[in-house]
Amino acid sequence: MNTIWLAFLTGLTSGGFSCIAVQGGLLTSAVANIENKKDNRVAVSVFLVSKILSYTLLGFILGLIGSQLVLTPKVSAIFQIVIGLFLLATAGRILNLHPFFRYFVIQPPRFVYKFIKNQTKGKTLFAPIILGALTILMPCGITQAMMIVALGTASSIQSALIMFAFILGTSPVFFALGLSITKLIKYRAFNYISALVITVFAVIALNGAAGLWGSSHTLQNFWSVISGGTNTQIVRSANIAAGYQEATIYVDNNGYRSDTTTLKAGVPVRLKLITNNVFSCSRSFVIPSFNISKILPSSGEEIVEFTPNKPGRLAYSCSMGMYTGSFDVIN
Amino acid sequence: MDCPSCAMLIESELDDKGINCKCSYAKETLEISGEVVEEVVKIVSDLGYKIEE
């Protein structure tokens, strides 16, 4: 849910400015052919509604593609690393750190640009509708970054919501300020804000990758160490019944709570996962080192069985690596 | 140029004037064929960009 809010705020702050730099000219051309001022406003509204709908659909498709691409938690982690690096390169491109970063951009085909340009010559409301929908073919840098984030969610609903929130956030800038905003983007501060926002997304993606990889080097763990959380943890070993270690994880909207901290190596584990009105990505539960991946019901119980075979840290997380947890496996 | 759309805008405008060209955002270059330098400079300047030789 936080990602959706962040997407909205990104659109509202830097996304709108960036989008209007790329698409504002086409919109203005389309609207310029409509002489009545009232119709002009209607045309912009139609353009924006069409744009929001098409990007929401695009988000849905991206999430669908992402869900098909994710095979194992490790592959998903690699995917997140690629996303994180692309986002960092995008931030580097926006700041113009080096010409090399200019290659990290998704470029629409030239014929698409020509087709869109021809559409701007229409005088009816049909032109803004088509234009609004076709803007998905020429996304700005920040939109591209958001599309990559949406792809990485591997959830069509989450992905659609991210794109919806982002484009909704960009809309006030389009509607209220129009082309005059293009003067603002020449200010360096705009680039810094955009690059900062994209870097935040990159850090989220790379942190997610670390979580999915089962690494202890996640922001959550760093924070836990800094805030002294690990010092106050009580050691709770799993009960053993009928040859199985029994542990329970309570899955919340904001993460995981386990009744067990320590497991014994070589003894099979029966892990109960309990959900109660959970609608966040914590429902998509993974244990990377065992390639276990389970979509949990919003309310209910699921059992996962595995045998920890070596002592050390056994990490589990959601499929995006946002929510993490771990067991200590001992001999 | 801030993004690939800038390159396409320049290309498109020159193309409309019958000037064969290739504009690269990544390389920050504009390749043209023919003796139309002055006209190209004007069109590109009118679009808000500056050409450096």
Short mmCIF file of C-alpha atoms in Angstrom, two decimals:
data_model
loop_
_atom_site.label_atom_id
_atom_site.label_comp_id
_atom_site.label_asym_id
_atom_site.label_seq_id
_atom_site.Cartn_x
_atom_site.Cartn_y
_atom_site.Cartn_z
CA MET A 1 0.00 0.00 0.00
CA ASN A 2 2.93 2.31 0.78
CA THR A 3 4.22 1.85 -2.76
CA ILE A 4 0.88 3.05 -4.15
CA TRP A 5 0.99 6.20 -2.02
CA LEU A 6 4.59 6.75 -3.00
CA ALA A 7 3.60 6.35 -6.65
CA PHE A 8 0.84 8.95 -6.22
CA LEU A 9 3.18 11.39 -4.50
CA THR A 10 5.82 10.82 -7.19
CA GLY A 11 3.25 11.67 -9.85
CA LEU A 12 2.06 14.70 -7.93
CA THR A 13 5.55 16.11 -7.40
CA SER A 14 8.06 15.23 -10.08
CA GLY A 15 6.10 12.88 -12.40
CA GLY A 16 3.71 15.54 -13.63
CA PHE A 17 6.54 17.90 -14.55
CA SER A 18 8.45 15.18 -16.36
CA CYS A 19 5.38 13.89 -18.23
CA ILE A 20 4.32 17.31 -19.39
CA ALA A 21 7.78 17.89 -20.82
CA VAL A 22 7.32 14.88 -23.08
CA GLN A 23 3.58 14.89 -23.74
CA GLY A 24 2.56 18.49 -23.09
CA GLY A 25 3.39 19.64 -26.60
CA LEU A 26 1.16 17.04 -28.19
CA LEU A 27 -1.70 17.81 -25.83
CA THR A 28 -1.43 21.51 -26.51
CA SER A 29 -1.44 20.90 -30.24
CA ALA A 30 -4.57 18.82 -29.95
CA VAL A 31 -6.33 21.30 -27.71
CA ALA A 32 -5.23 24.28 -29.78
CA ASN A 33 -7.48 23.15 -32.62
CA ILE A 34 -10.52 23.44 -30.37
CA GLU A 35 -11.51 27.11 -30.36
CA ASN A 36 -14.05 27.24 -27.51
CA LYS A 37 -12.35 27.62 -24.10
CA LYS A 38 -14.95 25.50 -22.33
CA ASP A 39 -14.47 22.73 -24.88
CA ASN A 40 -10.77 23.20 -24.36
CA ARG A 41 -11.08 22.27 -20.70
CA VAL A 42 -13.29 19.34 -21.60
CA ALA A 43 -10.66 18.21 -24.11
CA VAL A 44 -7.93 18.26 -21.43
CA SER A 45 -10.20 16.32 -19.05
CA VAL A 46 -10.98 13.76 -21.73
CA PHE A 47 -7.25 13.46 -22.47
CA LEU A 48 -6.44 12.87 -18.79
CA VAL A 49 -9.24 10.35 -18.19
CA SER A 50 -8.18 8.45 -21.30
CA LYS A 51 -4.57 8.55 -20.12
CA ILE A 52 -5.43 7.29 -16.62
CA LEU A 53 -7.50 4.41 -18.01
CA SER A 54 -4.86 3.36 -20.53
CA TYR A 55 -2.04 3.46 -17.97
CA THR A 56 -4.13 1.50 -15.45
CA LEU A 57 -4.67 -1.14 -18.13
CA LEU A 58 -0.97 -1.03 -18.96
CA GLY A 59 -0.19 -1.52 -15.26
CA PHE A 60 -2.50 -4.52 -15.17
CA ILE A 61 -0.73 -6.05 -18.18
CA LEU A 62 2.73 -5.30 -16.74
CA GLY A 63 1.77 -6.96 -13.46
CA LEU A 64 0.45 -9.94 -15.38
CA ILE A 65 3.72 -10.21 -17.31
CA GLY A 66 5.69 -9.81 -14.07
CA SER A 67 3.70 -12.58 -12.39
CA GLN A 68 4.48 -14.91 -15.29
CA LEU A 69 8.18 -14.02 -15.25
CA VAL A 70 8.75 -14.78 -11.57
CA LEU A 71 9.75 -18.41 -11.32
CA THR A 72 11.56 -18.70 -8.02
CA PRO A 73 12.42 -16.28 -5.21
CA LYS A 74 16.03 -16.15 -6.46
CA VAL A 75 14.98 -15.29 -10.02
CA SER A 76 12.66 -12.69 -8.56
CA ALA A 77 15.60 -11.25 -6.57
CA ILE A 78 17.68 -10.98 -9.77
CA PHE A 79 14.72 -9.28 -11.43
CA GLN A 80 14.54 -6.76 -8.58
CA ILE A 81 18.30 -6.11 -8.83
CA VAL A 82 17.96 -5.37 -12.56
CA ILE A 83 15.05 -3.04 -11.78
CA GLY A 84 17.05 -1.30 -9.04
CA LEU A 85 20.06 -0.81 -11.32
CA PHE A 86 17.84 0.51 -14.15
CA LEU A 87 16.28 3.00 -11.75
CA LEU A 88 19.70 4.14 -10.53
CA ALA A 89 20.80 4.57 -14.16
CA THR A 90 17.61 6.58 -14.80
CA ALA A 91 18.49 8.83 -11.86
CA GLY A 92 22.00 9.19 -13.33
CA ARG A 93 20.48 10.09 -16.70
CA ILE A 94 18.20 12.73 -15.21
CA LEU A 95 21.14 14.29 -13.38
CA ASN A 96 23.21 13.99 -16.58
CA LEU A 97 26.06 12.42 -14.61
CA HIS A 98 27.57 10.79 -17.71
CA PRO A 99 26.50 10.36 -21.37
CA PHE A 100 26.56 6.59 -20.76
CA PHE A 101 23.32 6.83 -18.73
CA ARG A 102 21.49 8.14 -21.80
CA TYR A 103 21.37 4.59 -23.13
CA PHE A 104 19.16 3.53 -20.21
CA VAL A 105 15.90 4.69 -21.68
CA ILE A 106 12.92 3.01 -23.30
CA GLN A 107 12.51 4.65 -26.69
CA PRO A 108 9.21 4.39 -28.57
CA PRO A 109 9.41 3.55 -32.30
CA ARG A 110 9.60 6.58 -34.61
CA PHE A 111 6.44 5.64 -36.53
CA VAL A 112 4.53 5.76 -33.23
CA TYR A 113 5.66 9.33 -32.66
CA LYS A 114 4.61 10.29 -36.19
CA PHE A 115 1.23 8.61 -35.78
CA ILE A 116 0.60 10.43 -32.50
CA LYS A 117 1.68 13.72 -34.03
CA ASN A 118 -0.80 13.27 -36.89
CA GLN A 119 -3.58 12.68 -34.37
CA THR A 120 -3.03 16.14 -32.90
CA LYS A 121 -4.43 17.69 -36.09
CA GLY A 122 -7.99 16.56 -35.32
CA LYS A 123 -10.58 19.12 -34.19
CA THR A 124 -12.96 16.78 -32.38
CA LEU A 125 -12.74 15.30 -28.88
CA PHE A 126 -11.74 12.07 -30.54
CA ALA A 127 -8.18 13.37 -30.90
CA PRO A 128 -7.60 13.96 -27.13
CA ILE A 129 -9.07 10.52 -26.37
CA ILE A 130 -6.69 8.84 -28.78
CA LEU A 131 -3.79 10.99 -27.64
CA GLY A 132 -4.42 10.29 -23.98
CA ALA A 133 -4.43 6.56 -24.67
CA LEU A 134 -1.38 6.67 -26.92
CA THR A 135 0.79 8.45 -24.37
CA ILE A 136 1.57 4.97 -23.04
CA LEU A 137 3.74 4.61 -26.14
CA MET A 138 5.91 7.60 -25.24
CA PRO A 139 6.38 7.58 -21.49
CA CYS A 140 8.68 10.08 -19.80
CA GLY A 141 11.70 8.93 -17.77
CA ILE A 142 9.88 8.87 -14.43
CA THR A 143 6.90 7.05 -15.96
CA GLN A 144 9.30 4.47 -17.35
CA ALA A 145 10.78 4.04 -13.89
CA MET A 146 7.28 3.60 -12.47
CA MET A 147 6.46 1.01 -15.17
CA ILE A 148 9.53 -0.98 -14.15
CA VAL A 149 8.45 -0.81 -10.51
CA ALA A 150 4.95 -1.96 -11.52
CA LEU A 151 6.43 -4.86 -13.50
CA GLY A 152 8.41 -5.90 -10.44
CA THR A 153 5.32 -6.24 -8.24
CA ALA A 154 4.38 -9.41 -10.15
CA SER A 155 0.75 -8.64 -9.31
CA SER A 156 -1.67 -7.31 -11.89
CA ILE A 157 -3.85 -5.56 -9.28
CA GLN A 158 -0.92 -4.00 -7.39
CA SER A 159 0.71 -2.99 -10.66
CA ALA A 160 -2.52 -1.44 -12.02
CA LEU A 161 -3.01 0.47 -8.76
CA ILE A 162 0.57 1.80 -8.88
CA MET A 163 0.14 3.09 -12.44
CA PHE A 164 -3.33 4.46 -11.66
CA ALA A 165 -2.03 6.29 -8.59
CA PHE A 166 1.01 7.64 -10.42
CA ILE A 167 -0.93 8.97 -13.44
CA LEU A 168 -3.65 10.34 -11.17
CA GLY A 169 -0.88 12.18 -9.33
CA THR A 170 0.45 13.69 -12.57
CA SER A 171 -2.99 14.94 -13.64
CA PRO A 172 -3.24 18.16 -11.57
CA VAL A 173 -0.04 19.46 -13.15
CA PHE A 174 -1.41 18.78 -16.63
CA PHE A 175 -4.78 20.28 -15.86
CA ALA A 176 -3.81 23.32 -13.83
CA LEU A 177 -0.56 24.50 -15.25
CA GLY A 178 -0.48 23.36 -18.86
CA LEU A 179 2.48 24.23 -20.99
CA SER A 180 3.74 27.05 -18.78
CA ILE A 181 5.21 24.36 -16.58
CA THR A 182 7.77 23.49 -19.24
CA LYS A 183 9.68 26.56 -18.11
CA LEU A 184 9.97 25.10 -14.62
CA ILE A 185 11.66 21.90 -15.75
CA LYS A 186 14.67 23.89 -16.83
CA TYR A 187 15.44 24.42 -13.14
CA ARG A 188 18.08 22.07 -11.80
CA ALA A 189 16.10 21.53 -8.57
CA PHE A 190 13.44 19.67 -10.53
CA ASN A 191 16.06 17.18 -11.74
CA TYR A 192 17.37 16.68 -8.21
CA ILE A 193 13.88 15.95 -6.87
CA SER A 194 13.14 13.51 -9.72
CA ALA A 195 16.46 11.72 -9.27
CA LEU A 196 15.92 11.51 -5.51
CA VAL A 197 12.45 9.98 -5.89
CA ILE A 198 13.71 7.44 -8.42
CA THR A 199 16.66 6.59 -6.17
CA VAL A 200 14.21 5.88 -3.33
CA PHE A 201 12.43 3.39 -5.63
CA ALA A 202 15.82 1.90 -6.58
CA VAL A 203 16.73 1.40 -2.92
CA ILE A 204 13.33 -0.23 -2.28
CA ALA A 205 13.91 -2.60 -5.23
CA LEU A 206 17.49 -3.48 -4.20
CA ASN A 207 16.42 -3.93 -0.56
CA GLY A 208 13.63 -6.21 -1.77
CA ALA A 209 16.19 -8.21 -3.76
CA ALA A 210 18.36 -8.59 -0.65
CA GLY A 211 15.34 -9.84 1.30
CA LEU A 212 14.38 -12.28 -1.44
CA TRP A 213 17.92 -13.56 -1.63
CA GLY A 214 17.72 -14.38 2.06
CA SER A 215 20.40 -11.85 2.92
CA SER A 216 20.55 -10.33 6.38
CA HIS A 217 21.73 -7.06 4.83
CA THR A 218 18.31 -5.48 4.51
CA LEU A 219 17.19 -2.05 5.66
CA GLN A 220 14.77 -3.72 8.08
CA ASN A 221 17.62 -5.62 9.75
CA PHE A 222 19.88 -2.55 9.79
CA TRP A 223 17.10 -0.63 11.48
CA SER A 224 16.53 -3.47 13.91
CA VAL A 225 20.22 -3.41 14.87
CA ILE A 226 20.31 0.39 15.14
CA SER A 227 17.17 0.53 17.26
CA GLY A 228 18.41 -2.32 19.50
CA GLY A 229 15.62 -4.69 18.44
CA THR A 230 17.88 -7.73 18.16
CA ASN A 231 19.16 -7.32 21.71
CA THR A 232 15.74 -7.68 23.27
CA GLN A 233 14.62 -10.69 21.23
CA ILE A 234 13.58 -13.72 23.29
CA VAL A 235 14.72 -17.11 22.05
CA ARG A 236 11.77 -19.44 21.46
CA SER A 237 12.45 -22.96 20.21
CA ALA A 238 9.91 -24.91 18.18
CA ASN A 239 7.88 -27.64 19.90
CA ILE A 240 8.56 -31.12 18.54
CA ALA A 241 5.54 -33.40 18.05
CA ALA A 242 5.33 -36.62 16.03
CA GLY A 243 8.79 -36.04 14.61
CA TYR A 244 7.99 -32.51 13.38
CA GLN A 245 9.07 -29.13 14.71
CA GLU A 246 5.94 -27.01 14.85
CA ALA A 247 6.11 -23.28 14.26
CA THR A 248 3.49 -20.66 13.48
CA ILE A 249 3.82 -17.38 11.60
CA TYR A 250 1.03 -14.85 11.94
CA VAL A 251 0.85 -12.96 8.64
CA ASP A 252 -0.24 -9.34 9.05
CA ASN A 253 -0.75 -6.59 6.49
CA ASN A 254 2.55 -5.09 7.64
CA GLY A 255 4.74 -8.18 8.00
CA TYR A 256 5.24 -11.42 9.87
CA ARG A 257 5.13 -12.43 13.56
CA SER A 258 6.55 -15.83 14.42
CA ASP A 259 5.98 -17.75 17.66
CA THR A 260 9.35 -19.41 17.07
CA THR A 261 12.82 -17.96 16.66
CA THR A 262 14.93 -21.12 16.65
CA LEU A 263 14.72 -24.35 14.65
CA LYS A 264 16.81 -27.50 14.91
CA ALA A 265 18.79 -28.65 11.86
CA GLY A 266 17.87 -32.06 10.45
CA VAL A 267 14.37 -32.18 11.99
CA PRO A 268 11.40 -31.65 9.63
CA VAL A 269 9.42 -28.45 10.18
CA ARG A 270 5.69 -28.05 9.90
CA LEU A 271 5.20 -24.30 9.50
CA LYS A 272 1.69 -22.98 9.95
CA LEU A 273 0.91 -19.65 8.23
CA ILE A 274 -2.13 -17.86 9.61
CA THR A 275 -3.81 -14.94 7.84
CA ASN A 276 -6.74 -12.87 9.04
CA ASN A 277 -8.07 -10.17 6.69
CA VAL A 278 -4.69 -9.71 5.03
CA PHE A 279 -4.69 -7.88 1.72
CA SER A 280 -1.05 -6.77 1.36
CA CYS A 281 1.77 -8.51 -0.52
CA SER A 282 2.72 -10.31 2.74
CA ARG A 283 0.23 -12.94 1.53
CA SER A 284 2.78 -13.94 -1.11
CA PHE A 285 5.08 -15.91 1.18
CA VAL A 286 8.49 -17.26 0.13
CA ILE A 287 11.40 -19.12 1.72
CA PRO A 288 14.21 -18.45 -0.81
CA SER A 289 16.67 -21.14 0.26
CA PHE A 290 14.03 -23.87 -0.21
CA ASN A 291 12.43 -22.29 -3.28
CA ILE A 292 9.14 -22.37 -1.39
CA SER A 293 6.56 -19.93 -2.74
CA LYS A 294 2.98 -19.83 -1.48
CA ILE A 295 0.07 -17.46 -2.11
CA LEU A 296 -1.91 -17.40 1.13
CA PRO A 297 -5.67 -16.83 1.39
CA SER A 298 -6.68 -13.44 2.80
CA SER A 299 -8.05 -15.32 5.83
CA GLY A 300 -7.16 -18.88 6.72
CA GLU A 301 -4.32 -21.30 7.39
CA GLU A 302 -1.69 -22.93 5.19
CA ILE A 303 0.94 -25.50 6.14
CA VAL A 304 4.45 -25.50 4.66
CA GLU A 305 6.82 -28.40 5.32
CA PHE A 306 10.60 -28.45 4.92
CA THR A 307 13.71 -29.72 6.67
CA PRO A 308 16.47 -27.24 7.59
CA ASN A 309 19.68 -29.12 6.90
CA LYS A 310 22.37 -26.75 8.07
CA PRO A 311 22.76 -24.30 10.94
CA GLY A 312 22.59 -20.58 10.27
CA ARG A 313 19.98 -18.03 9.33
CA LEU A 314 16.87 -19.19 7.47
CA ALA A 315 15.16 -16.18 5.92
CA TYR A 316 11.60 -15.83 4.72
CA SER A 317 9.87 -12.85 3.13
CA CYS A 318 7.06 -11.68 0.89
CA SER A 319 7.60 -12.14 -2.85
CA MET A 320 8.78 -8.53 -3.21
CA GLY A 321 11.18 -8.77 -0.27
CA MET A 322 9.45 -5.87 1.47
CA TYR A 323 8.43 -7.85 4.55
CA THR A 324 11.06 -10.16 5.96
CA GLY A 325 11.78 -12.45 8.87
CA SER A 326 14.08 -15.32 9.79
CA PHE A 327 14.69 -18.36 11.97
CA ASP A 328 17.98 -19.27 13.61
CA VAL A 329 18.78 -22.85 12.73
CA ILE A 330 20.98 -24.62 15.30
CA ASN A 331 22.46 -28.10 15.65
CA MET B 1 17.77 17.18 -25.16
CA ASP B 2 16.10 15.80 -22.05
CA CYS B 3 14.64 12.58 -23.42
CA PRO B 4 14.20 10.54 -26.65
CA SER B 5 11.04 12.51 -27.46
CA CYS B 6 13.18 15.61 -27.98
CA ALA B 7 15.18 13.76 -30.61
CA MET B 8 12.02 12.55 -32.29
CA LEU B 9 10.50 16.01 -32.22
CA ILE B 10 13.55 17.46 -33.99
CA GLU B 11 13.58 14.64 -36.52
CA SER B 12 9.87 15.00 -37.14
CA GLU B 13 10.00 18.77 -37.67
CA LEU B 14 12.93 18.47 -40.08
CA ASP B 15 11.23 15.59 -41.85
CA ASP B 16 8.10 17.75 -42.35
CA LYS B 17 10.32 20.32 -44.10
CA GLY B 18 11.69 17.61 -46.37
CA ILE B 19 15.10 17.42 -44.67
CA ASN B 20 16.52 13.96 -44.31
CA CYS B 21 18.09 13.57 -40.87
CA LYS B 22 18.85 11.31 -37.95
CA CYS B 23 18.81 12.65 -34.42
CA SER B 24 20.26 10.62 -31.53
CA TYR B 25 19.34 11.42 -27.93
CA ALA B 26 22.01 9.10 -26.51
CA LYS B 27 24.83 10.51 -28.64
CA GLU B 28 23.41 14.06 -28.64
CA THR B 29 23.97 14.32 -32.37
CA LEU B 30 21.99 15.42 -35.42
CA GLU B 31 23.07 14.01 -38.76
CA ILE B 32 21.73 15.68 -41.90
CA SER B 33 22.25 15.15 -45.59
CA GLY B 34 22.47 18.06 -48.05
CA GLU B 35 23.47 21.73 -47.83
CA VAL B 36 20.71 22.94 -45.55
CA VAL B 37 22.70 23.83 -42.42
CA GLU B 38 21.28 27.34 -41.94
CA GLU B 39 17.69 26.18 -42.33
CA VAL B 40 18.31 23.30 -39.92
CA VAL B 41 19.85 25.62 -37.32
CA LYS B 42 16.77 27.88 -37.55
CA ILE B 43 14.25 25.03 -37.24
CA VAL B 44 16.12 23.48 -34.32
CA SER B 45 16.48 26.87 -32.59
CA ASP B 46 12.76 27.56 -33.04
CA LEU B 47 12.08 24.30 -31.22
CA GLY B 48 14.13 25.58 -28.26
CA TYR B 49 17.35 23.64 -28.81
CA LYS B 50 20.87 24.80 -29.54
CA ILE B 51 23.26 23.23 -32.04
CA GLU B 52 26.96 23.01 -31.16
CA GLU B 53 29.32 22.14 -33.99
#
